[in-house]
Coordinates of C-alpha atoms in Angstrom, one line a residue:
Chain Z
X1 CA 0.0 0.0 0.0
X2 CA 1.7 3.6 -1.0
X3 CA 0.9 6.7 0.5
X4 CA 1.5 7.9 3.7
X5 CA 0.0 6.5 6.7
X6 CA -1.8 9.5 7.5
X7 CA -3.9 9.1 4.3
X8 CA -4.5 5.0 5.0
X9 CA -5.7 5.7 8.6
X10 CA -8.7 8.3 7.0
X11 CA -9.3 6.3 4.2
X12 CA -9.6 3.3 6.6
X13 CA -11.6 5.3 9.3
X14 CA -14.0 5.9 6.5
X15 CA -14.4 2.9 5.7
X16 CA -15.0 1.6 9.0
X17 CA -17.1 4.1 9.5
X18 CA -19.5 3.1 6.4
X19 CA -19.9 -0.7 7.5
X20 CA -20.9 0.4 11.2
X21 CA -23.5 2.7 9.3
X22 CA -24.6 0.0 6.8
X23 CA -25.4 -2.3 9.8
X24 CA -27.0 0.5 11.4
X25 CA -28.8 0.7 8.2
X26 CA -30.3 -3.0 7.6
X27 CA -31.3 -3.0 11.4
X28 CA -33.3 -0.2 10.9
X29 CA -34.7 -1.5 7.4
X30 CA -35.4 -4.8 9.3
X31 CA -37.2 -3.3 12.4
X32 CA -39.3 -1.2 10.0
X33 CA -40.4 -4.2 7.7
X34 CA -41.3 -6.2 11.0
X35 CA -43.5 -3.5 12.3
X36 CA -44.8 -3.3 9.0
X37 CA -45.0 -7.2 8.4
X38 CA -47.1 -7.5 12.0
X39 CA -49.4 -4.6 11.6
X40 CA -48.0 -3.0 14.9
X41 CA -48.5 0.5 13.4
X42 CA -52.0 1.5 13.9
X43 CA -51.6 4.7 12.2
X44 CA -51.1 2.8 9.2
X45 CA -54.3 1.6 8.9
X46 CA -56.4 4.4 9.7
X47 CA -54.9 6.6 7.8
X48 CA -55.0 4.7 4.5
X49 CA -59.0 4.0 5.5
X50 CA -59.6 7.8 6.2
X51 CA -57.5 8.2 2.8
X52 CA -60.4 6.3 0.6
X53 CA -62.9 8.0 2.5
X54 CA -61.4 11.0 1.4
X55 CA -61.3 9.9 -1.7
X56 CA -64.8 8.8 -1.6
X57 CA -66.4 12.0 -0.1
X58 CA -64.6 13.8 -2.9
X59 CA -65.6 12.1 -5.9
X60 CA -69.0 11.9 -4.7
X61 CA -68.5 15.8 -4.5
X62 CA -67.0 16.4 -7.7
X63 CA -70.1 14.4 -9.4
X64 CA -72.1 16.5 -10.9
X65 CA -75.3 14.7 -11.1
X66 CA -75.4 15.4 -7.2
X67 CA -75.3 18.9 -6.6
X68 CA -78.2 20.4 -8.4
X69 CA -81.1 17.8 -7.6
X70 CA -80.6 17.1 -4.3
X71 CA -82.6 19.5 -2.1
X72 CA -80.3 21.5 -0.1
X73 CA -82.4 21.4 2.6
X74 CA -80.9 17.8 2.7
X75 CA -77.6 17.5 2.1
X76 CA -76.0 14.6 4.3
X77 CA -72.9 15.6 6.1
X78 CA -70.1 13.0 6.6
X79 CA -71.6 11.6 9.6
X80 CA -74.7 11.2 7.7
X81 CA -77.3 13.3 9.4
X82 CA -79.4 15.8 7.8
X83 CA -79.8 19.4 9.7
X84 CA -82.5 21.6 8.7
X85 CA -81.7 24.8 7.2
X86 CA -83.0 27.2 10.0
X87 CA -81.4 25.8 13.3
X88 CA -84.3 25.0 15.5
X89 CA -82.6 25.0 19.4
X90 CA -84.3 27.4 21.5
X91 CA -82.2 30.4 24.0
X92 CA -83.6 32.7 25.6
X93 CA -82.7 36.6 24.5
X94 CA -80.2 37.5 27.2
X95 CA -81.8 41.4 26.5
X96 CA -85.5 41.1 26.2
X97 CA -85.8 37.6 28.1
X98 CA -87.9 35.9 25.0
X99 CA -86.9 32.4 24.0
X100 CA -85.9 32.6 20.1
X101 CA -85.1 29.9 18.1
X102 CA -81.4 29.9 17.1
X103 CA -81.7 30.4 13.6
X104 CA -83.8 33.5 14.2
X105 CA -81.4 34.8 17.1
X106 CA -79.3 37.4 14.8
X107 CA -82.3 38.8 13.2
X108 CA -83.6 38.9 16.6
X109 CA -81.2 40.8 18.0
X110 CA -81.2 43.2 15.9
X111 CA -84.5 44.3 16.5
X112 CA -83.7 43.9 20.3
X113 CA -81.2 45.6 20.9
X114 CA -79.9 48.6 18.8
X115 CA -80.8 48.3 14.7
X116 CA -84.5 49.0 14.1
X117 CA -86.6 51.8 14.8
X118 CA -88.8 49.8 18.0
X119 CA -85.3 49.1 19.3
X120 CA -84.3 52.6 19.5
X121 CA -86.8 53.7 21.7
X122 CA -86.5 50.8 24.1
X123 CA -82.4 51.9 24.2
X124 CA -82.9 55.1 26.6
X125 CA -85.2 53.2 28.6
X126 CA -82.8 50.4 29.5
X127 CA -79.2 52.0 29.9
X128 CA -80.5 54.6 32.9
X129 CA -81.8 51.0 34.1
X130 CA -78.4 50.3 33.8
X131 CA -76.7 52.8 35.8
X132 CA -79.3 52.9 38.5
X133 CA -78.2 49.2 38.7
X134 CA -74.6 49.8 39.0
X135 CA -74.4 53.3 41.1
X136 CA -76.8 51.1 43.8
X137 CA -74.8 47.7 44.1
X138 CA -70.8 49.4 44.4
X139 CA -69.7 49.7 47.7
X140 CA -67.6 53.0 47.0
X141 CA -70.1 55.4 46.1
X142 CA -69.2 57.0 42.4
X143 CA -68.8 60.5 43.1
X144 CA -68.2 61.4 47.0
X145 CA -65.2 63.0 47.6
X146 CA -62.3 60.4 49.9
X147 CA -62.7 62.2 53.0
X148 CA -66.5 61.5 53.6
X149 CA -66.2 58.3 52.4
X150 CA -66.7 55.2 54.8
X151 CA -64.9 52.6 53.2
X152 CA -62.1 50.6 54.7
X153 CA -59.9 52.7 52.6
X154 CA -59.3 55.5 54.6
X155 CA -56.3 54.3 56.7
X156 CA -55.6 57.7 59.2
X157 CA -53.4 55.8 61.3
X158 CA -50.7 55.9 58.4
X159 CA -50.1 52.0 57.5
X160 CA -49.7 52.2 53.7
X161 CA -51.9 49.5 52.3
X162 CA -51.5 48.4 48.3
X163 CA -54.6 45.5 48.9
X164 CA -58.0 46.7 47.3
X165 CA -56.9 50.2 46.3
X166 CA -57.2 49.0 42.6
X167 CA -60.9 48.5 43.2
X168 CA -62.1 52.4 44.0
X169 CA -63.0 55.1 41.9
X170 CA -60.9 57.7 40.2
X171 CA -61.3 59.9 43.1
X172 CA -58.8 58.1 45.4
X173 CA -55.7 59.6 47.1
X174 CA -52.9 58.0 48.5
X175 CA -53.6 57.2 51.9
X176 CA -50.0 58.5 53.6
X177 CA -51.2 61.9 51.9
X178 CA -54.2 62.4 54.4
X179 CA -52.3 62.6 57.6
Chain F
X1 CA -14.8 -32.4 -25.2
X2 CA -16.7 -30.2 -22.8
X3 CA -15.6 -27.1 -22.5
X4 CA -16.2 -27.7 -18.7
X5 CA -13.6 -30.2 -18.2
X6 CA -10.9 -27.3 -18.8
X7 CA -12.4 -24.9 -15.7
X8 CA -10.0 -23.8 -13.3
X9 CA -9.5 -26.5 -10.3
X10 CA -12.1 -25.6 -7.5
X11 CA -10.3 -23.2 -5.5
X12 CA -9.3 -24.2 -1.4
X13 CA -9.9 -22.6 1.6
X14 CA -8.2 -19.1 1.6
X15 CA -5.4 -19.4 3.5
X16 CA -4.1 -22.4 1.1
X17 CA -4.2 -20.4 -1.4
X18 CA -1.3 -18.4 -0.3
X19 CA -3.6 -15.3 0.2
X20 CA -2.8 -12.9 3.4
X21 CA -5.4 -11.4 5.5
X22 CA -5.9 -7.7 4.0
X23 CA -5.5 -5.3 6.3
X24 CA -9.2 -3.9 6.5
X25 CA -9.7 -7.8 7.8
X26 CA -7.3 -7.6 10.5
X27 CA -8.5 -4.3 11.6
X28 CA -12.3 -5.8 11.5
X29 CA -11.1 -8.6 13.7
X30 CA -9.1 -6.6 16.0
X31 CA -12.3 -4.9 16.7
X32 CA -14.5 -7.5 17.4
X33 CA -11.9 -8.8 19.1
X34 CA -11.7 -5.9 21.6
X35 CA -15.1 -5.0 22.0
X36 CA -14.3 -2.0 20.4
X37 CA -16.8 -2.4 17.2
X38 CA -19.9 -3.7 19.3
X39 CA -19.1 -0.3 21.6
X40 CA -18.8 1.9 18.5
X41 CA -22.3 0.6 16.7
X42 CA -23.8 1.5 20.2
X43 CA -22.4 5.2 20.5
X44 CA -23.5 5.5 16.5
X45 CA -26.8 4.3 17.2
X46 CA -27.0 6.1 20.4
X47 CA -25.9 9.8 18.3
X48 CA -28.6 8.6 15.6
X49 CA -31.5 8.0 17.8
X50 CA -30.6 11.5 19.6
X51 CA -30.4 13.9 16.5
X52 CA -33.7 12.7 14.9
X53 CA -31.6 10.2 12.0
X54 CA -33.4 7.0 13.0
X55 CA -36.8 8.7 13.4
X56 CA -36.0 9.9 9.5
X57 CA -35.6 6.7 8.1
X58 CA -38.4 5.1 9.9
X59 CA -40.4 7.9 8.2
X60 CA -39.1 7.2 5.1
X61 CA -39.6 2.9 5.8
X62 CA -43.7 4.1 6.7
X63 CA -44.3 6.0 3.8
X64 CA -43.0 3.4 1.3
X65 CA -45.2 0.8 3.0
X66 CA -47.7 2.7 2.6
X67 CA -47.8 3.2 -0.9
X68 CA -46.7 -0.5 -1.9
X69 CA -48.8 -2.0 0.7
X70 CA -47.9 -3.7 4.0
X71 CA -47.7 -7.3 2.2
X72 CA -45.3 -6.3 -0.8
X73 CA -42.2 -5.0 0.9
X74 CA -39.3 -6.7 1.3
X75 CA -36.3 -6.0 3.9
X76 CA -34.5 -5.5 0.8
X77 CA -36.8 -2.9 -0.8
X78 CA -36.4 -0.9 2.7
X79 CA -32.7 -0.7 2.9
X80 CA -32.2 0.1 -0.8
X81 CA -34.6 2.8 0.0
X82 CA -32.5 4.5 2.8
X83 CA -29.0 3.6 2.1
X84 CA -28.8 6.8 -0.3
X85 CA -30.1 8.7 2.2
X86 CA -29.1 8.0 5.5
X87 CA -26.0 8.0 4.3
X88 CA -25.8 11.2 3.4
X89 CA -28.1 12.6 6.0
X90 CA -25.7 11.8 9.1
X91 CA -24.8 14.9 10.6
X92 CA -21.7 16.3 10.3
X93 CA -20.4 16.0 13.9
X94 CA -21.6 12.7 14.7
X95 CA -19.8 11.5 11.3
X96 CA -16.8 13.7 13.4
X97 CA -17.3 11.8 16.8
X98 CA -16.8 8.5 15.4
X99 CA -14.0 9.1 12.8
X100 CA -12.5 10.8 15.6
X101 CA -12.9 7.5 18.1
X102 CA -12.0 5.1 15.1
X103 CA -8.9 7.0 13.9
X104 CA -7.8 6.6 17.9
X105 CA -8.2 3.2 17.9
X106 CA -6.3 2.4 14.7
X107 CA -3.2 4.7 16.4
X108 CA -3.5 2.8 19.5
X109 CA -3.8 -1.1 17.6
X110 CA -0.2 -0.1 16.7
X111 CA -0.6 0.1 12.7

């Protein structure tokens, strides 16, 4: 063999280095083929029967004698059931209180709470509901000025307290200020 | 006369034949020999598993049984199908880590 040994030794680690691979190689080959061979991988199977479902749904899709003389009203979906095409569930109107049928709930809405003319005039009546509601059940009341106010927030023996200062009104003053 | 009766006399075992042990076969058994190959297959397959190689090729083995069908493939098929490729894809400095350990054992088996 010519060349110096420097050259043999990389040439030789290569090759060395190729046959541990190859092994490395047909082991994996051979592990896959049994898993394969004994039907251990599960996704296999479900995938190629979703696959020719797929393939199914979409020819049946593309098919043109389908589309137009089939009543839309029902059209199957994949798990074969047939919806009709106003939902028929029944809410109640979180506004007027009514129970509507879900497929009439948009329309509904509209008329119940701001587009139509109707709906306008039931607007002013509702929102000074609404802030007699919320000026009656707060327990810092909206506009008093801090000093008259009873809450636990007035603190005059000067312990600074962070705790349930985020919850009052825009009126508040630092506590330490007071003294 | 049959053209057979001239072949070549049916060769002995190799060593009779006067041919010496190449070197790559003396390295191979040295080796085996000291553990050394069995240690170096488990430190490639160890780097393999770790950077995602192995979980490549099993990739690659799925999707061709997929398409020819669990009952055509052969372990044949499967290893032509990654050779070209997992050779190739071995990262760089796991192909370094082991050339590194071999070339080390080749100083140290006095060559």
């Amino acid at each position: 063999m010519s060349g110096p040994n420097e050259d043999n030794n990389t040439q030789l680690s290569s090759h060395i280095f190729g046959d541990l691979l190859d092994s490395i190689i047909v082991d994996v080959a051979s592990e896959c083929h049994r898993i394969a061979k004994l039907g251990l991988d599960r996704n296999l199977e479900e995938e190629e029967e979703e696959m020719r479902l797929s393939a199914q749904a979409r020819a049946r899709v593309a098919d043109p004698s389908n589309s137009s003389e089939t009543n839309t009203k029902y059209v199957v979906d994949i798990f074969g059931q047939t919806h009709p095409s106003v939902a028929t569930e029944i809410f109640e109107c979180m506004n007027c209180g009514r129970s509507i049928a879900a497929g009439r709930f948009a329309p509904h809405l509209e008329k119940c709470m701001g587009k139509g003319r109707k709906a306008r005039l039931k607007v002013t009546r509702s929102s000074t509901a609404a802030q007699n509601r919320y000026s009656r059940g707060s327990p810092v009341s909206t506009y008093s000025p801090y000093s008259n106010s009873t809450s636990t927030n007035r603190l005059s023996n000067g312990t600074p307290s962070v705790a349930g200062e985020e919850y009052s009104n825009g009126t508040y003053e630092e506590p330490w200020n007071k003294t | 006369m049959k053209h057979s009766v001239n072949r070549p006399p049916t060769p002995d075992a190799a060593e009779d034949q006067g041919k010496e042990p190449t070197l790559q076969e003396i390295i191979n058994i040295k080796l085996i020999e000291s553990g050394e190959k069995e240690r170096l297959m488990e430190l490639l397959r160890e780097r393999l598993i770790d950077c995602g190689w192995k979980d490549e090729m099993k990739a690659l083995c799925r999707a061709h049984v997929k398409k020819k069908g669990r009952t055509n493939v052969t372990v044949d098929d499967l290893v032509h199908l990654i050779t070209p490729k997992g050779r190739a894809s071995v990262p760089d400095s796991v192909k370094a880590e082991l050339l590194q350990r071999i070339r080390t054992f080749l100083m140290s088996a006095a060559l």
